[in-house]
CSV table of C-alpha atoms and ligand atoms in Angstrom, one decimal:
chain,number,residue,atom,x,y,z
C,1,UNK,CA,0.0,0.0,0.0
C,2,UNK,CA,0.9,3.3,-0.7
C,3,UNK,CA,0.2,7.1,-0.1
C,4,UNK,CA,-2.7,8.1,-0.1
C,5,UNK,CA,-4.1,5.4,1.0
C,6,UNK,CA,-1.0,4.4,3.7
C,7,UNK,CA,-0.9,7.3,6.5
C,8,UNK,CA,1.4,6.2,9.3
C,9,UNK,CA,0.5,9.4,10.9
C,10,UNK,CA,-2.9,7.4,11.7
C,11,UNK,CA,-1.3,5.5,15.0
C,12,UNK,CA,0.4,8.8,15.9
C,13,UNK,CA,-2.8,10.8,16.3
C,14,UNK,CA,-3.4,10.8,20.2
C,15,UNK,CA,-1.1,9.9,23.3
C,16,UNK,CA,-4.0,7.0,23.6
C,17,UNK,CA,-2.9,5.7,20.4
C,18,UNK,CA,0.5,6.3,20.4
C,19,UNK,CA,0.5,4.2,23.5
C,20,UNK,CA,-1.4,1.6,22.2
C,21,UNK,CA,1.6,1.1,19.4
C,22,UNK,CA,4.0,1.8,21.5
C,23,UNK,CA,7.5,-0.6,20.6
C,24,UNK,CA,9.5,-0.2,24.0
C,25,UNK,CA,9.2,1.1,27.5
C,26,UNK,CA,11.1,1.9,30.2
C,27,UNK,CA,10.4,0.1,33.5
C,28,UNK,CA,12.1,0.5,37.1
C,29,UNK,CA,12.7,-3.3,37.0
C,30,UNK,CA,15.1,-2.4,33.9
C,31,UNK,CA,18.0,-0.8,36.4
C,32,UNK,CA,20.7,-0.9,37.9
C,33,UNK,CA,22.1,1.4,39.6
C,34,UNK,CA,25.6,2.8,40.4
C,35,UNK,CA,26.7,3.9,44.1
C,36,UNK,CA,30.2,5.0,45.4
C,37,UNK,CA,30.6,4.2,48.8
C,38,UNK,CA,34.6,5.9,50.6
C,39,UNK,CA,36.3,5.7,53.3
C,40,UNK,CA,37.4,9.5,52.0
C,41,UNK,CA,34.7,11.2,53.4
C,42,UNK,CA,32.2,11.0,56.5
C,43,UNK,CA,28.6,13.0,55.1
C,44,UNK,CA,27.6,12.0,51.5
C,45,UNK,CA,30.2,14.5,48.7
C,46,UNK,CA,28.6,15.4,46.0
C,47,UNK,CA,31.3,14.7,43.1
C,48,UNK,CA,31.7,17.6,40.6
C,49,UNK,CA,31.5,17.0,37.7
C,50,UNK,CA,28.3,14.0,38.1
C,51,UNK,CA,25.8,16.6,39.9
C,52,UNK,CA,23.4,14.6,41.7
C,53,UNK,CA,25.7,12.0,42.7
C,54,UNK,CA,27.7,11.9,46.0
C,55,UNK,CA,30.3,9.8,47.5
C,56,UNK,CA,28.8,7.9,50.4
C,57,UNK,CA,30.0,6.7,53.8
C,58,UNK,CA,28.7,3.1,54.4
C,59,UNK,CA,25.2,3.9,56.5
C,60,UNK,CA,24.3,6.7,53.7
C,61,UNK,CA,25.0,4.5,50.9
C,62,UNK,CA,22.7,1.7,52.3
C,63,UNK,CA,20.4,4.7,53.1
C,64,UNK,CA,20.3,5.6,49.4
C,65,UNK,CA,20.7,2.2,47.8
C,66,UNK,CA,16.8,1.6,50.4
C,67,UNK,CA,15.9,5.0,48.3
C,68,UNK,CA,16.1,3.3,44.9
C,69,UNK,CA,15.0,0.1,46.0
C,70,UNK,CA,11.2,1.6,47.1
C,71,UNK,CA,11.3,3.9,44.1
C,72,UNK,CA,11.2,-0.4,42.5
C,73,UNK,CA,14.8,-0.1,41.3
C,74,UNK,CA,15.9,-3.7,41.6
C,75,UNK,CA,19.4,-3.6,42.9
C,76,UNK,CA,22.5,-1.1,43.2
C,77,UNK,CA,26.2,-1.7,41.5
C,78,UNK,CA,28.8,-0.2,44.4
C,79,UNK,CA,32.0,0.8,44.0
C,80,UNK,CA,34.5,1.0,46.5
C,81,UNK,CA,37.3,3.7,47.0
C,82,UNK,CA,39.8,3.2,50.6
C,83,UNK,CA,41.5,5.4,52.8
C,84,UNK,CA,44.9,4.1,51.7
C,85,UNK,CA,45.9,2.4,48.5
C,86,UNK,CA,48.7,0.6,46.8
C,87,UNK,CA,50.3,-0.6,44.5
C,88,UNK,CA,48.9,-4.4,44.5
C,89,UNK,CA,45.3,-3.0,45.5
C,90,UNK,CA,45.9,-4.9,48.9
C,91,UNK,CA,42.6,-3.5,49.8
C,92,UNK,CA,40.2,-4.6,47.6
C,93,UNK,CA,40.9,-8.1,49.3
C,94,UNK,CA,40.2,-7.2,52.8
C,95,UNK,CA,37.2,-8.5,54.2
C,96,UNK,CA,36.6,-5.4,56.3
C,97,UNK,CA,37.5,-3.3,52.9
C,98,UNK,CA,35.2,-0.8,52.2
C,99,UNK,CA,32.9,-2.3,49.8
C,100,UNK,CA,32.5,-5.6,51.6
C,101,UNK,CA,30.9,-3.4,54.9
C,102,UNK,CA,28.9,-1.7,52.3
C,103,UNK,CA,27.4,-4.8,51.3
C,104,UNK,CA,27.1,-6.1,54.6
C,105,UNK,CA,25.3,-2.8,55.6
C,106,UNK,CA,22.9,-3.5,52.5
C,107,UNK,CA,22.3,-7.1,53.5
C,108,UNK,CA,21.5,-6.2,57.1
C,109,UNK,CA,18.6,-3.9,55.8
C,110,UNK,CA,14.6,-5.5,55.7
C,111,UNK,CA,14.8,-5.4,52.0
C,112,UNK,CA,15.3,-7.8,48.9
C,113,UNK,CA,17.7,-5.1,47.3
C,114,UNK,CA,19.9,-7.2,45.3
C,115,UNK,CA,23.7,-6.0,45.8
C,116,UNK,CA,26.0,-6.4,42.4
C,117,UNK,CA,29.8,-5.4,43.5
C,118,UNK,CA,32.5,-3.9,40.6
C,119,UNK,CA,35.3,-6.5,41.0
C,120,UNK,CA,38.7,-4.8,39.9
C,121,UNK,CA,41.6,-3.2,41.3
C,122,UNK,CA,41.5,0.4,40.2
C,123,UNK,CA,40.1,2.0,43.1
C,124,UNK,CA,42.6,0.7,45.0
C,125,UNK,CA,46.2,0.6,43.5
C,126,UNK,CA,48.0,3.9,43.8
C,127,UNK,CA,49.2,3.7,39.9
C,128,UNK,CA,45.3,3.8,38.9
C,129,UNK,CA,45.8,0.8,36.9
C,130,UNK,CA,42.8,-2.3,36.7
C,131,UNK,CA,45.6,-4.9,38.0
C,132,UNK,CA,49.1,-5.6,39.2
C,133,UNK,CA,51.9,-3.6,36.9
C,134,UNK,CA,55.0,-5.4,35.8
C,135,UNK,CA,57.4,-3.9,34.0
C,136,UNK,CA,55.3,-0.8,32.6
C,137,UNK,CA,52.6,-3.2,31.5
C,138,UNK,CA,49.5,-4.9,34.0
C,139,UNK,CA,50.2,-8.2,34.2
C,140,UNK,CA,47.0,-10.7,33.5
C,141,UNK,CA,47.8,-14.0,35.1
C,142,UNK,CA,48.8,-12.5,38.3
C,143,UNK,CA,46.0,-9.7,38.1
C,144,UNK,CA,43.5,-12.6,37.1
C,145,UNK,CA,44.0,-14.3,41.2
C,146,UNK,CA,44.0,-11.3,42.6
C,147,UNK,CA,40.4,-10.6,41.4
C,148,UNK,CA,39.3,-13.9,42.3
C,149,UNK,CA,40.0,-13.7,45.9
C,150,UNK,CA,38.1,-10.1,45.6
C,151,UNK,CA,35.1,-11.5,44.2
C,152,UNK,CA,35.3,-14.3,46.9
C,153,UNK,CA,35.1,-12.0,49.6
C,154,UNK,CA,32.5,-10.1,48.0
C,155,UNK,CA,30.4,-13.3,48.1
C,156,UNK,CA,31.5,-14.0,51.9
C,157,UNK,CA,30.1,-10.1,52.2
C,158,UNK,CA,26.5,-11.4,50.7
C,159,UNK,CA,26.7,-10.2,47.0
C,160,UNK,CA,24.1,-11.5,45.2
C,161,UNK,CA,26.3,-10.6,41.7
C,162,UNK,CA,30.1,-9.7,41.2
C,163,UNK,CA,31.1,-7.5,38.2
C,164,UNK,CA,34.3,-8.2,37.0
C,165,UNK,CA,35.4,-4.8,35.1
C,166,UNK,CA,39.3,-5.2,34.7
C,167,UNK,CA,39.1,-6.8,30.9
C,168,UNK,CA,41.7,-9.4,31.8
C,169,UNK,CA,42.1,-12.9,30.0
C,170,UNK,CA,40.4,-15.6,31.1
C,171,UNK,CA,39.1,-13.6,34.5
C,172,UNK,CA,35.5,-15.0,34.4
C,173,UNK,CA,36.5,-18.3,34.7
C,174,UNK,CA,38.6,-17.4,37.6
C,175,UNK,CA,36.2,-16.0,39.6
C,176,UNK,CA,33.9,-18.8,38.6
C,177,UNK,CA,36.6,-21.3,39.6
C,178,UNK,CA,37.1,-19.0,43.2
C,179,UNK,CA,33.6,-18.7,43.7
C,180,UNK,CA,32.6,-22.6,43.4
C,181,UNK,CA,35.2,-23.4,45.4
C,182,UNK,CA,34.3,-21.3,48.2
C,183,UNK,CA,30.5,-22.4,47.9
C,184,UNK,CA,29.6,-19.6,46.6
C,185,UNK,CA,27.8,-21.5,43.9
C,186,UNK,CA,24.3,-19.3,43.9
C,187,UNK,CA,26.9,-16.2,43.0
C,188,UNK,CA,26.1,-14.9,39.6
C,189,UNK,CA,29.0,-12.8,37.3
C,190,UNK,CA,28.2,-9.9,35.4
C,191,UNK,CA,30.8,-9.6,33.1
C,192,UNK,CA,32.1,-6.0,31.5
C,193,UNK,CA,32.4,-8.3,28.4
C,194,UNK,CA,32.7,-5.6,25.8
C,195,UNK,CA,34.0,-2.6,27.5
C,196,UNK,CA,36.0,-0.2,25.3
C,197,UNK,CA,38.5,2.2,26.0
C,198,UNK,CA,36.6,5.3,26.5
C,199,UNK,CA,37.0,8.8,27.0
C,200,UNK,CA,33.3,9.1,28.7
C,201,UNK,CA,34.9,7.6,31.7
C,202,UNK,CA,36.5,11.0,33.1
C,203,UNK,CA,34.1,11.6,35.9
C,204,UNK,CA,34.0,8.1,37.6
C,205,UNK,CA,37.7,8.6,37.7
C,206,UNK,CA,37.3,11.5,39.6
C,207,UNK,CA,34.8,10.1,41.6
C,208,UNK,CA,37.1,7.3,43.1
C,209,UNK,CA,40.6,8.9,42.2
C,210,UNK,CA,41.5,6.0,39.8
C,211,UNK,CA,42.7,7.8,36.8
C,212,UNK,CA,45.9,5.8,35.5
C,213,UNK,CA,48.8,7.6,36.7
C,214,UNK,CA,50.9,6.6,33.6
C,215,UNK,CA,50.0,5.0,30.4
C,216,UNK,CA,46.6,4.3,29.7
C,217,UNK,CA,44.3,1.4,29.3
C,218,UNK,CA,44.8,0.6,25.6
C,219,UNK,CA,46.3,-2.7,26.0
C,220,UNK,CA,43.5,-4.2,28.1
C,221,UNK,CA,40.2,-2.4,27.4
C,222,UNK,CA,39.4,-2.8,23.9
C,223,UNK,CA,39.4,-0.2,20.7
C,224,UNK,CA,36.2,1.8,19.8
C,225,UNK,CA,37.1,0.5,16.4
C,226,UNK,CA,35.7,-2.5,16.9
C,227,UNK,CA,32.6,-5.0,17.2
C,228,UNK,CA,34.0,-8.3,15.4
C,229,UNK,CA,36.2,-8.9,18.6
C,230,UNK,CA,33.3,-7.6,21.1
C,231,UNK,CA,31.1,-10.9,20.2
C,232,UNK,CA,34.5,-13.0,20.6
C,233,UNK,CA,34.9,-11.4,23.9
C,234,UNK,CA,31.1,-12.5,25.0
C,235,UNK,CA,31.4,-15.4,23.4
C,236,UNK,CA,34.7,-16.3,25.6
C,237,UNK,CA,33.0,-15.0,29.0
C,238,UNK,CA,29.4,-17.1,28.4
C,239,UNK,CA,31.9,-20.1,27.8
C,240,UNK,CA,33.4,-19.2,30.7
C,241,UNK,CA,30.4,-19.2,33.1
C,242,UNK,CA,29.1,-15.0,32.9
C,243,UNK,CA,25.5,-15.2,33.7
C,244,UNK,CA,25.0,-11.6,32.3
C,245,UNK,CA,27.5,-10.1,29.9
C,246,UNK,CA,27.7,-6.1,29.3
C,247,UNK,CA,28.4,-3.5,26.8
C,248,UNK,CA,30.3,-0.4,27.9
C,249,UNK,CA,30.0,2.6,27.3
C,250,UNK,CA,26.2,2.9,26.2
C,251,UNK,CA,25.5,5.8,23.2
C,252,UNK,CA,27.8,5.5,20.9
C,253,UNK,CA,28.1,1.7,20.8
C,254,UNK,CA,24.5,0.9,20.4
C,255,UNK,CA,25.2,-1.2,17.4
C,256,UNK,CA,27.3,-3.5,19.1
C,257,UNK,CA,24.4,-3.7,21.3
C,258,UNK,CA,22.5,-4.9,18.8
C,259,UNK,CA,24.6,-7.4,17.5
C,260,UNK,CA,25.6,-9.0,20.7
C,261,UNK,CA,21.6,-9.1,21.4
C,262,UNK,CA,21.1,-11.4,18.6
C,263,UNK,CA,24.0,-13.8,18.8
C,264,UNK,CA,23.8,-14.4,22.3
C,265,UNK,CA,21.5,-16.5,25.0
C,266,UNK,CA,21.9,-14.7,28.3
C,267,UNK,CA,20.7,-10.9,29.8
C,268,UNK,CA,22.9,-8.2,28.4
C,269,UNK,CA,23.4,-5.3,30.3
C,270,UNK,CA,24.1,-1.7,29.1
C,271,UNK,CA,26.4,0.3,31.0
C,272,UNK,CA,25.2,4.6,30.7
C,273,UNK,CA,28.4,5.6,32.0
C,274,UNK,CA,29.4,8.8,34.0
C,275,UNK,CA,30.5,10.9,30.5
C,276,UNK,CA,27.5,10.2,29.4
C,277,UNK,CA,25.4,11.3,32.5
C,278,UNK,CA,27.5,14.4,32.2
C,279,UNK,CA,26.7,15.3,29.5
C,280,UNK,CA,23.1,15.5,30.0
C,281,UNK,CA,23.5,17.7,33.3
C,282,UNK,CA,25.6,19.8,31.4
C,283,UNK,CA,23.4,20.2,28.7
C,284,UNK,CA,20.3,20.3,31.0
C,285,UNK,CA,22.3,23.2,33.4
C,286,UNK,CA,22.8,25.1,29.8
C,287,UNK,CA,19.6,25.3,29.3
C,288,UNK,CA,20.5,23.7,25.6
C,289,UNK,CA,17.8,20.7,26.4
C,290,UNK,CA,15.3,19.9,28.4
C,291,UNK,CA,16.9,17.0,31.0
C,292,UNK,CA,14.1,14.9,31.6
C,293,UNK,CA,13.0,14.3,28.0
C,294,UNK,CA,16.8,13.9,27.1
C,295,UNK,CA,17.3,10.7,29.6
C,296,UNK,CA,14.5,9.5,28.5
C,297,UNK,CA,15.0,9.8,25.0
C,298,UNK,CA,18.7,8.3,25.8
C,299,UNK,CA,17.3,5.8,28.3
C,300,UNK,CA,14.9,4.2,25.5
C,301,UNK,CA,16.9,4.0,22.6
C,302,UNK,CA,19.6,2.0,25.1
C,303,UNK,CA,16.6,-0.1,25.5
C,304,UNK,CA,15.4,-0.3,21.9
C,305,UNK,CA,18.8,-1.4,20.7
C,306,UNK,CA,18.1,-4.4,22.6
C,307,UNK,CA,19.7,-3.9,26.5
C,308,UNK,CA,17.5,-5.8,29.3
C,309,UNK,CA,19.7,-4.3,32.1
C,310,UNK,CA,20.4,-0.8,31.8
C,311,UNK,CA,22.9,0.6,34.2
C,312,UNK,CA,22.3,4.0,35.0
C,313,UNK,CA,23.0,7.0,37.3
C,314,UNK,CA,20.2,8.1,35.9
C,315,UNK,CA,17.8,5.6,37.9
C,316,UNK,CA,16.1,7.3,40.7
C,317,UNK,CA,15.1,10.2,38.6
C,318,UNK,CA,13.5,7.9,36.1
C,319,UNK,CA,11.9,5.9,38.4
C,320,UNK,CA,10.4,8.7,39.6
C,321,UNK,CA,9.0,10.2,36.4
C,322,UNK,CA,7.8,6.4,35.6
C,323,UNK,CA,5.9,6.5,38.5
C,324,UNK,CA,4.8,9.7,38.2
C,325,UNK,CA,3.2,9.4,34.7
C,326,UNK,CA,1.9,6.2,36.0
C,327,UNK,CA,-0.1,8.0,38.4
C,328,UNK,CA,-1.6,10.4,36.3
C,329,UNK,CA,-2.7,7.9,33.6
C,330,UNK,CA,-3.8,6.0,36.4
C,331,UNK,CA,-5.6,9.0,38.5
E,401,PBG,C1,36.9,0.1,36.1
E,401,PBG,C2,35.6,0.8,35.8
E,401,PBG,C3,35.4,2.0,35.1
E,401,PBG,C4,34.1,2.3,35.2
E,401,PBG,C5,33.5,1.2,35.8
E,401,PBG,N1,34.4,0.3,36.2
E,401,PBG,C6,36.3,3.0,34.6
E,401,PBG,C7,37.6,2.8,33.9
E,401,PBG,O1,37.8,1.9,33.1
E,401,PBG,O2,38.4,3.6,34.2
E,401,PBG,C8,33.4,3.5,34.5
E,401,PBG,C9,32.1,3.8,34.9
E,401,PBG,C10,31.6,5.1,34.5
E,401,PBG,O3,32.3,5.9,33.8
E,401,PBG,O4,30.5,5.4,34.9
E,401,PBG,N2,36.9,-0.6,37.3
């Protein structure tokens, strides 16, 4: 059929309609979301350049993490920054480190907030670096234990999910390995399968001080140029034993979204990284766009490109506006 007789703008005519025909939608139940928990700071610091987004000691990040959780957010990603690093990330290992009383804190809550941990060392080796450094380079089969024992003790803490970020060789199966050996069996991974080095990162760097300190993380976070090697790279990690696998950064590598959602069998979450959040507040503060309609706008075509987990400082707020136009539909 064609014009006159085909008039698309038929199913565009009212909000009833358009709802009716309506190809994706955002739910709470979609997100994740972030939370940086430090043993920097003792009241909740907002971080500059993510406005809206604070550094939390341990009760306020439980405190917040219960926010999102009524607003029907299932579950919160935390990252960790300590009071003293090094240069092996002794930290991230500690049972009383600062993540693993986070999670603790979380667990001891009356809630079903599920509790997903980042699992790398980069918040906690002085260099800045996602591993152990040996001679100029970060060295994977050393690195690769090393994040076992931290996803271990992340279990022991009562994470429902560790997130293995680093990009190392072979580091799913590792943890996997760690974790079944503990009797941690019931632990799911989320692995940062396809997670590209970025410049959208700057502000989480900021945010837990882990900007490398030389170098940079070509050699184990992979080229933008790419999307061939990102299905090899979930194709190694589901053989491996990832329950969920991830794409990273979110806007401009919505293609490789879409091609890892049709080749492979398990959830695959979308990571809306701190650039990108920026960006939006920036642009929002400007006055150059409107903020809500922009994260939304953003929010669904992560969605639409085929992402059933979308992780997202943008949560709450959305939550919020979900429920709000919920009501009024609704009321
Ligand atoms: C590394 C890690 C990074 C992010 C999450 N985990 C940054 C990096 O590679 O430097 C970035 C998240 C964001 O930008 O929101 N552990």
């Amino acid at each position: 059929m064609r014009f006159p007789e085909s008039r698309p703008r038929r199913l565009r005519k009212s909000d009833a309609v358009r709802r009716l025909v309506r190809e994706t939608r955002l739910h709470a139940g979609d997100f994740l979301y972030p939370l940086f928990v430090s043993e920097r700071v003792t009241v909740p610091e907002p971080i500059a350049s993510m406005p809206g987004i604070n550094n939390y000691p341990v009760k306020d990040v439980a405190r917040e993490a219960l926010r999102a959780f009524k607003l029907g957010i299932p579950g919160v990603l935390l990252f960790g920054t300590p009071a003293e690093k090094d240069a092996v990330g002794s930290e991230a290992l500690s049972s009383d480190g600062i993540v693993q009383r986070a999670v603790r804190e979380i667990k001891s809550l009356d809630s079903d907030i599920l509790v997903v941990t980042d699992v790398c060392l980069c918040e906690y080796t002085d260099h800045g670096h996602c591993g152990i450094v040996e001679e100029g380079d970060v060295a994977n089969d050393a690195t690769i234990e090393k994040l076992a024992q931290q996803a271990v003790s992340h279990a022991d803490a009562g994470a429902d999910i560790v997130a293995p970020s680093d990009m190392m060789d072979g580091r799913v199966g590792a943890v996997r390995r760690a974790l079944d050996a503990h009797g941690f069996e019931s632990t799911a991974i989320m692995a940062y399968s396809a997670k590209y080095c970025s410049a959208f990162y700057g502000p989480f760097r900021e945010a837990v001080g882990s900007a490398p300190k030389f170098g940079d993380r070509q050699t184990y976070q992979m080229d933008p140029a790419n999307v061939v090697e990102a299905l090899k790279e979930v194709e190694l990690d589901i053989n491996e034993g990832a329950d969920i696998v991830m794409v990273k950064p979110a806007l401009a590598y919505l293609d490789v979204v879409a091609r890892i959602r049709q080749s492979c069998h398990v959830p695959l979450a979308v990571y809306n990284v701190s650039g990108e959040y920026a960006m939006v507040k920036l642009a929002a503060q400007s006055g150059a766009a409107d903020e809500k309609r922009l994260t939304l706008e953003i929010l669904t075509a992560i969605k639409r490109a085929g992402a059933d987990i979308i992780i997202s400082y943008h949560a709450p707020d959305v939550a919020g506006w979900l429920r709000e136009s919920e009501g009024q539909k609704n009321g």
